[in-house]
Coordinates of C-alpha atoms in Angstrom, one line a residue:
F254 CA -7.4 -5.2 -37.7
E255 CA -7.7 -7.2 -40.9
F256 CA -11.0 -8.9 -41.7
D257 CA -11.8 -11.9 -43.9
D258 CA -13.3 -9.7 -46.7
G259 CA -9.9 -7.8 -47.0
S260 CA -11.0 -4.7 -45.2
T261 CA -9.0 -3.2 -42.4
L262 CA -9.6 -1.1 -39.3
K263 CA -7.0 1.0 -37.6
D264 CA -7.6 1.9 -34.0
V265 CA -5.4 4.5 -32.3
S266 CA -6.1 5.4 -28.7
K267 CA -4.0 7.9 -26.7
S268 CA -4.0 8.8 -23.0
E269 CA -1.7 11.1 -21.2
S270 CA -1.8 12.7 -17.8
Y271 CA 0.6 14.9 -15.9
S272 CA 0.0 16.5 -12.5
A273 CA 1.8 18.3 -9.7
S274 CA 0.7 19.7 -6.4
A275 CA 2.0 21.5 -3.3
I276 CA 0.5 20.6 0.0
K277 CA 0.9 22.8 3.1
S278 CA 0.4 21.6 6.7
L279 CA -1.8 24.0 8.8
G280 CA -1.5 22.6 12.3
A281 CA -2.5 19.2 13.6
H282 CA -5.9 19.0 11.8
W283 CA -5.8 21.2 8.7
G284 CA -4.1 21.1 5.3
A285 CA -4.3 23.2 2.1
G286 CA -3.0 22.6 -1.4
L287 CA -2.6 24.0 -4.9
G288 CA -2.3 21.7 -7.9
V289 CA -2.2 21.6 -11.7
R290 CA -3.0 18.9 -14.3
R291 CA -2.6 18.4 -18.0
Q292 CA -4.5 15.6 -19.7
R293 CA -5.2 14.1 -23.0
S294 CA -7.6 11.2 -23.7
T295 CA -9.0 9.7 -26.9
F296 CA -11.6 7.8 -24.8
R297 CA -13.0 11.1 -23.5
N298 CA -12.7 13.1 -26.8
L299 CA -10.1 15.3 -25.0
D300 CA -7.4 16.7 -27.2
Q301 CA -6.0 18.7 -24.4
G302 CA -7.2 19.7 -20.9
N303 CA -5.4 22.0 -18.5
R304 CA -6.6 22.5 -14.9
I305 CA -5.6 24.5 -11.8
A306 CA -7.3 24.0 -8.5
A307 CA -7.0 24.7 -4.8
A308 CA -8.3 22.7 -1.8
I309 CA -8.6 22.8 1.9
E310 CA -9.1 19.9 4.3
Y311 CA -9.9 19.2 7.9
N312 CA -9.1 15.9 9.7
L313 CA -11.2 15.0 12.7
Y314 CA -8.2 13.2 14.1
P315 CA -4.7 14.7 14.3
Y316 CA -2.7 13.8 11.2
T317 CA -0.1 12.1 13.5
Q318 CA -2.7 9.3 13.8
S319 CA -3.2 9.0 10.0
S320 CA -1.4 5.6 10.0
E321 CA -4.2 4.3 12.3
R322 CA -7.3 6.3 11.5
Q323 CA -8.5 9.4 9.8
M324 CA -11.7 11.1 8.9
K325 CA -11.2 14.0 6.5
F326 CA -13.6 16.6 5.1
G327 CA -12.5 18.9 2.3
Y328 CA -13.5 21.5 -0.3
F329 CA -11.9 22.2 -3.6
L330 CA -12.3 25.0 -6.2
G331 CA -10.8 24.9 -9.7
V332 CA -11.0 25.9 -13.4
T333 CA -10.3 23.7 -16.4
D334 CA -9.6 24.7 -20.0
L335 CA -10.7 22.0 -22.5
E336 CA -10.0 21.4 -26.1
Y337 CA -11.8 18.5 -27.8
E338 CA -10.9 16.3 -30.8
E339 CA -14.5 16.4 -32.1
Q340 CA -17.4 18.8 -31.5
T341 CA -19.3 17.9 -28.3
V342 CA -23.0 17.4 -27.7
F343 CA -23.1 21.0 -26.7
G344 CA -21.6 22.1 -30.1
L345 CA -18.3 23.1 -28.7
L346 CA -14.7 22.4 -29.7
S347 CA -13.2 24.2 -26.7
E348 CA -14.5 25.7 -23.4
T349 CA -13.4 26.8 -20.0
R350 CA -15.3 25.5 -17.0
P351 CA -15.0 26.5 -13.2
D352 CA -16.1 23.9 -10.7
Q353 CA -16.3 23.2 -7.0
G354 CA -16.7 20.1 -4.9
V355 CA -16.7 18.5 -1.4
Y356 CA -15.4 15.2 -0.2
M357 CA -15.3 13.0 2.8
E358 CA -12.8 10.2 3.5
Y359 CA -12.8 7.7 6.4
D360 CA -9.9 5.2 6.9
I361 CA -9.1 2.8 9.7
N362 CA -6.0 0.7 9.8
Q363 CA -5.8 -2.3 12.2
R364 CA -3.5 -5.3 12.6
W365 CA -6.0 -7.4 10.5
G366 CA -6.3 -4.9 7.7
E367 CA -7.8 -1.6 6.5
I368 CA -11.3 -0.2 5.8
S369 CA -11.7 2.9 3.6
V370 CA -14.9 4.8 2.5
D371 CA -14.8 7.9 0.2
L372 CA -17.5 10.2 -0.9
V373 CA -17.0 13.0 -3.5
A374 CA -19.6 15.4 -4.9
S375 CA -18.8 18.1 -7.5
H376 CA -20.5 20.3 -10.0
Y377 CA -19.7 23.0 -12.6
L378 CA -20.3 26.6 -11.3
D379 CA -21.8 27.9 -14.5
D380 CA -24.3 25.0 -14.7
T381 CA -25.2 23.2 -11.5
A382 CA -27.2 20.6 -13.4
L383 CA -23.8 19.2 -14.5
Y384 CA -22.6 17.3 -11.5
R385 CA -21.2 14.0 -10.2
I386 CA -21.5 12.1 -6.9
S387 CA -19.2 9.1 -6.3
L388 CA -19.1 6.6 -3.4
E389 CA -16.3 4.1 -2.9
G390 CA -15.6 1.5 -0.3
D391 CA -12.6 -0.8 0.2
I392 CA -11.8 -3.6 2.7
D393 CA -8.2 -4.9 2.7
Y394 CA -7.7 -8.1 4.8
R395 CA -4.2 -9.2 5.7
I396 CA -3.8 -12.9 5.2
T397 CA -0.2 -12.9 6.4
R398 CA 2.7 -10.5 6.5
G399 CA 2.9 -8.8 3.1
L400 CA -0.1 -10.8 1.6
S401 CA -3.6 -9.3 1.6
V402 CA -6.9 -9.6 -0.3
R403 CA -8.9 -6.5 -1.2
L404 CA -12.6 -6.2 -1.8
F405 CA -13.8 -3.0 -3.4
A406 CA -16.9 -1.4 -4.8
R407 CA -17.6 2.0 -6.5
G408 CA -20.7 3.7 -7.6
S409 CA -21.2 7.1 -9.3
I410 CA -24.2 9.2 -10.4
V411 CA -22.9 10.9 -13.6
R412 CA -24.4 14.1 -15.0
D413 CA -21.3 15.9 -16.2
Q414 CA -20.3 14.2 -19.5
I415 CA -19.7 17.5 -21.3
Y416 CA -17.0 15.8 -23.4
L417 CA -19.2 13.4 -25.4
P418 CA -18.9 13.8 -29.2
G419 CA -21.9 15.3 -30.9
G420 CA -21.7 12.8 -33.8
G421 CA -22.3 9.9 -31.5
T422 CA -20.2 6.7 -31.5
S423 CA -19.7 4.2 -34.2
D424 CA -20.1 0.4 -33.8
E425 CA -16.4 0.1 -33.9
D426 CA -15.9 2.6 -31.0
V427 CA -18.5 0.7 -28.9
L428 CA -17.0 -2.8 -29.6
L429 CA -13.4 -1.7 -29.0
G430 CA -14.3 0.4 -25.9
R431 CA -12.6 3.3 -27.6
R432 CA -15.1 6.0 -26.6
A433 CA -16.9 6.9 -23.4
L434 CA -20.6 6.2 -23.7
D435 CA -23.5 8.3 -22.5
T436 CA -24.5 7.1 -19.1
G437 CA -26.2 8.2 -15.9
F438 CA -24.7 5.7 -13.5
R439 CA -21.5 3.7 -13.2
T440 CA -20.7 0.8 -10.9
E441 CA -17.6 -1.3 -10.4
A442 CA -16.7 -4.1 -7.9
G443 CA -13.9 -6.6 -7.7
V444 CA -11.4 -8.6 -5.7
R445 CA -7.6 -8.1 -5.7
I446 CA -4.8 -10.1 -4.2
R447 CA -1.7 -8.0 -3.3
Y448 CA 1.7 -8.9 -2.0
T449 CA 4.1 -6.2 -0.8
F450 CA 7.6 -6.4 0.6
G451 CA 10.4 -4.1 1.8
S452 CA 11.4 -2.3 5.0
I453 CA 8.9 -1.8 7.8
Y454 CA 10.4 1.6 8.3
N455 CA 8.6 4.1 6.0
N456 CA 9.6 7.7 5.3
V457 CA 7.4 10.3 7.0
V458 CA 5.0 11.7 4.4
N459 CA 2.4 14.5 4.4
N460 CA -0.9 12.7 4.3
R461 CA -3.0 15.8 3.8
L462 CA -5.3 15.9 0.7
S463 CA -3.9 12.4 -0.3
G464 CA -7.2 11.1 -1.6
S465 CA -9.0 14.3 -2.6
E466 CA -8.2 14.2 -6.3
F467 CA -8.9 17.9 -6.5
T468 CA -6.8 18.2 -9.7
R469 CA -8.9 15.5 -11.5
I470 CA -10.3 16.7 -14.9
F471 CA -12.8 13.9 -15.7

């Protein structure tokens, strides 16, 4: 950015994320998985994050009915190695944190559309005061074939921002939305219009652990 007084400001933001997982079917109602993730984020002061995690899930309905309805309960356990760009509020440039969490997901798919509700709660094992609880709801209404409107809302209680830089944030960081800010609660709501097209014959997929995000770092 170039300003009228001749001064300049250079803003560089980087975000990268790579993940892979293997999901195993364990009968009509159970599934288990193992996953890894590598992430980098200027926004979250993260120079490098590497995570490995495992999860197990139970579906109240058989997975053969997942295209119509599902109610899933799951548990995940993982460990994340973190390296930061700047020293954090805890005075650290690197750390390794184990964590665990549970989740619930309910989905129903009818001719008129879909309804989805997700609840996730997690905390770090070495400090249970560092936790997060998130609730998300979606309604997707089909206007006509291929065209739908989606209403969504999300809310989170946030107590696990271990990545915040100890030096605080500058005015430039705040105005540019370049850094995550200290917060205890987050909300988001919106409306989306979507159009999809293609064959009505979809490939068979393993729907187990599809929404668990058990490899998520932040």
